[in-house]
mmCIF file of C-alpha atoms in Angstrom:
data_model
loop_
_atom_site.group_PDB
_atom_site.id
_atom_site.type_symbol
_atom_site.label_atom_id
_atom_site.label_comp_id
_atom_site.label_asym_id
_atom_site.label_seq_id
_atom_site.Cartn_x
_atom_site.Cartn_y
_atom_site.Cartn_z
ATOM 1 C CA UNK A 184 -52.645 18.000 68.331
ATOM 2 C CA UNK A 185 -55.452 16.293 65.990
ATOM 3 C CA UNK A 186 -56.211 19.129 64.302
ATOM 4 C CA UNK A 187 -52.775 19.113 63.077
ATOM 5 C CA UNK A 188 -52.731 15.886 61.845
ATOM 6 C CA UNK A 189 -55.979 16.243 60.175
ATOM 7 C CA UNK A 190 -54.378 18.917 58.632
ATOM 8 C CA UNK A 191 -51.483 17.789 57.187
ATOM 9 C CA UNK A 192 -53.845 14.677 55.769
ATOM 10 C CA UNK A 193 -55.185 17.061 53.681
ATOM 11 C CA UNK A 194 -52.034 18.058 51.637
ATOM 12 C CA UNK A 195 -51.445 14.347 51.137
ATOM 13 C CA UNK A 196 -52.650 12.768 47.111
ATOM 14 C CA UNK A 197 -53.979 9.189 46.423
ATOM 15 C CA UNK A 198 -52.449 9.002 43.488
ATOM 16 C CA UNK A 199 -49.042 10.573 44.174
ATOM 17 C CA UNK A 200 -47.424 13.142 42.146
ATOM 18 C CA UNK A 201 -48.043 12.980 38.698
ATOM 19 C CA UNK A 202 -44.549 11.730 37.621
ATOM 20 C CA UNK A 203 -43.669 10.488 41.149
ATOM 21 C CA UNK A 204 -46.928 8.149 42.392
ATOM 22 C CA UNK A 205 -45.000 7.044 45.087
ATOM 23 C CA UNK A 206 -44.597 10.272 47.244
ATOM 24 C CA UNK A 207 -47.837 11.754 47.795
ATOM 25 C CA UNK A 208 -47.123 14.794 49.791
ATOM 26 C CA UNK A 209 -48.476 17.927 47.755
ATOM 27 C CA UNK A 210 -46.151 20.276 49.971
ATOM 28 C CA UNK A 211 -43.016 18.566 49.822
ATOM 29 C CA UNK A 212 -40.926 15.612 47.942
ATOM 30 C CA UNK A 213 -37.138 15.498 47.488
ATOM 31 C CA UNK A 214 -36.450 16.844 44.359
ATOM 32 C CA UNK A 215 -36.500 15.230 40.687
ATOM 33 C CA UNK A 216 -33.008 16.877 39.913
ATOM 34 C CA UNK A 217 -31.820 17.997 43.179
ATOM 35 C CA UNK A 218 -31.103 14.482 44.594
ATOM 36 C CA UNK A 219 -32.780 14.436 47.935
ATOM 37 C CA UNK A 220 -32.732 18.139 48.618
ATOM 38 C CA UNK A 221 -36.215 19.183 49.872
ATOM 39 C CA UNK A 222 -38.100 20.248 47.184
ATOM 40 C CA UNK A 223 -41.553 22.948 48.144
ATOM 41 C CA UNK A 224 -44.444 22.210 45.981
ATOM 42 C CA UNK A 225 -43.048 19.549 43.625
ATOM 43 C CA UNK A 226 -46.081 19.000 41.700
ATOM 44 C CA UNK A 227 -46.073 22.414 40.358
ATOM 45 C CA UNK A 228 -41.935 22.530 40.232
ATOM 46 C CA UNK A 229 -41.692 19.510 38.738
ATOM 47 C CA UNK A 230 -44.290 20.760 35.840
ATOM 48 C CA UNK A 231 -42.247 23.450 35.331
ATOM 49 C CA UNK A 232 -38.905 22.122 35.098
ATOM 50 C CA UNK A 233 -36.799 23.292 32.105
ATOM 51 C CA UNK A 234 -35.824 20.169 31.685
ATOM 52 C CA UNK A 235 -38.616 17.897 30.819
ATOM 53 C CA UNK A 236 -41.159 19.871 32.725
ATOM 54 C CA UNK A 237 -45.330 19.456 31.380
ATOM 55 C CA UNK A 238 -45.810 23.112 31.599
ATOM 56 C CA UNK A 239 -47.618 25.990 32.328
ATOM 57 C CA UNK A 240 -50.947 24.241 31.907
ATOM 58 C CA UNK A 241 -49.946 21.129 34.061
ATOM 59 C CA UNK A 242 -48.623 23.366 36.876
ATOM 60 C CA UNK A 243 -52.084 25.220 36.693
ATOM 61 C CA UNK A 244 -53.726 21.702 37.439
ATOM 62 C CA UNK A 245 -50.976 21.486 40.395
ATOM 63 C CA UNK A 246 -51.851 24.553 41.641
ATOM 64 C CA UNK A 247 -55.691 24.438 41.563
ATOM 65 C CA UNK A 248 -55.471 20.957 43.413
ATOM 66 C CA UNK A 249 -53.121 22.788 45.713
ATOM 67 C CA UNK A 250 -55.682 25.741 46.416
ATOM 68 C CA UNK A 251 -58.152 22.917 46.914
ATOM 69 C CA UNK A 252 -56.246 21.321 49.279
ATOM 70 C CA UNK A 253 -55.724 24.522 51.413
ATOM 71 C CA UNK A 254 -59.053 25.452 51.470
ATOM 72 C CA UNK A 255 -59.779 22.280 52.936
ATOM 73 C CA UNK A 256 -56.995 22.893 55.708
ATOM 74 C CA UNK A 257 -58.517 25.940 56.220
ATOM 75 C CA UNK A 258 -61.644 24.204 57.211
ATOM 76 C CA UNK A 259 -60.448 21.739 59.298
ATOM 77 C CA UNK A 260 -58.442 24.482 61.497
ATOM 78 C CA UNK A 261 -61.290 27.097 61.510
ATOM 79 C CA UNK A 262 -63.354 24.000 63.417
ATOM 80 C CA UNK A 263 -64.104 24.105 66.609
ATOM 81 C CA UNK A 264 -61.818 21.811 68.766
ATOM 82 C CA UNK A 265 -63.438 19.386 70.645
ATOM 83 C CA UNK A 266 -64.417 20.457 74.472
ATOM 84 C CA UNK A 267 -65.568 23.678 73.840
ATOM 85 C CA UNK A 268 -62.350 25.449 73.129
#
């Protein structure tokens, strides 16, 4: 299904996570201190990590890119699908 995969584009960062760059899913990364266990939201986890976390202020960032981000999902399922429906 395209809309789908347009979808799940939109959850995806071109710069990366801010202490990981390399993964650039904003839904899901293993985890900094959990080996490769899944890890939900790492951007905002990470920030708040007891150990060496940026805070409550750089989770806020996470999160409003986040709500961003799912707004824009939002849109792209709400569309019409192509043919008519």
């Amino acid at each position: 299904n395209d809309r789908l995969a347009f979808t799940e584009r939109r959850f995806l960062t071109e710069t990366g996570l801010p202490e990981r760059r390399w993964f650039r899913s904003l839904l899901q990364a293993p985890g900094i201190d959990d080996g490769y266990a899944p890890q939900t939201f790492p951007g905002v986890r990470d920030a708040l990590r007891p150990s060496g976390g940026a805070g409550l202020a750089a989770a806020q960032r996470q999160l409003d890119v986040l709500a961003t981000r799912v707004a824009a999902a939002g849109g792209v399922l709400a569309r019409e699908p192509h043919g008519g429906g």
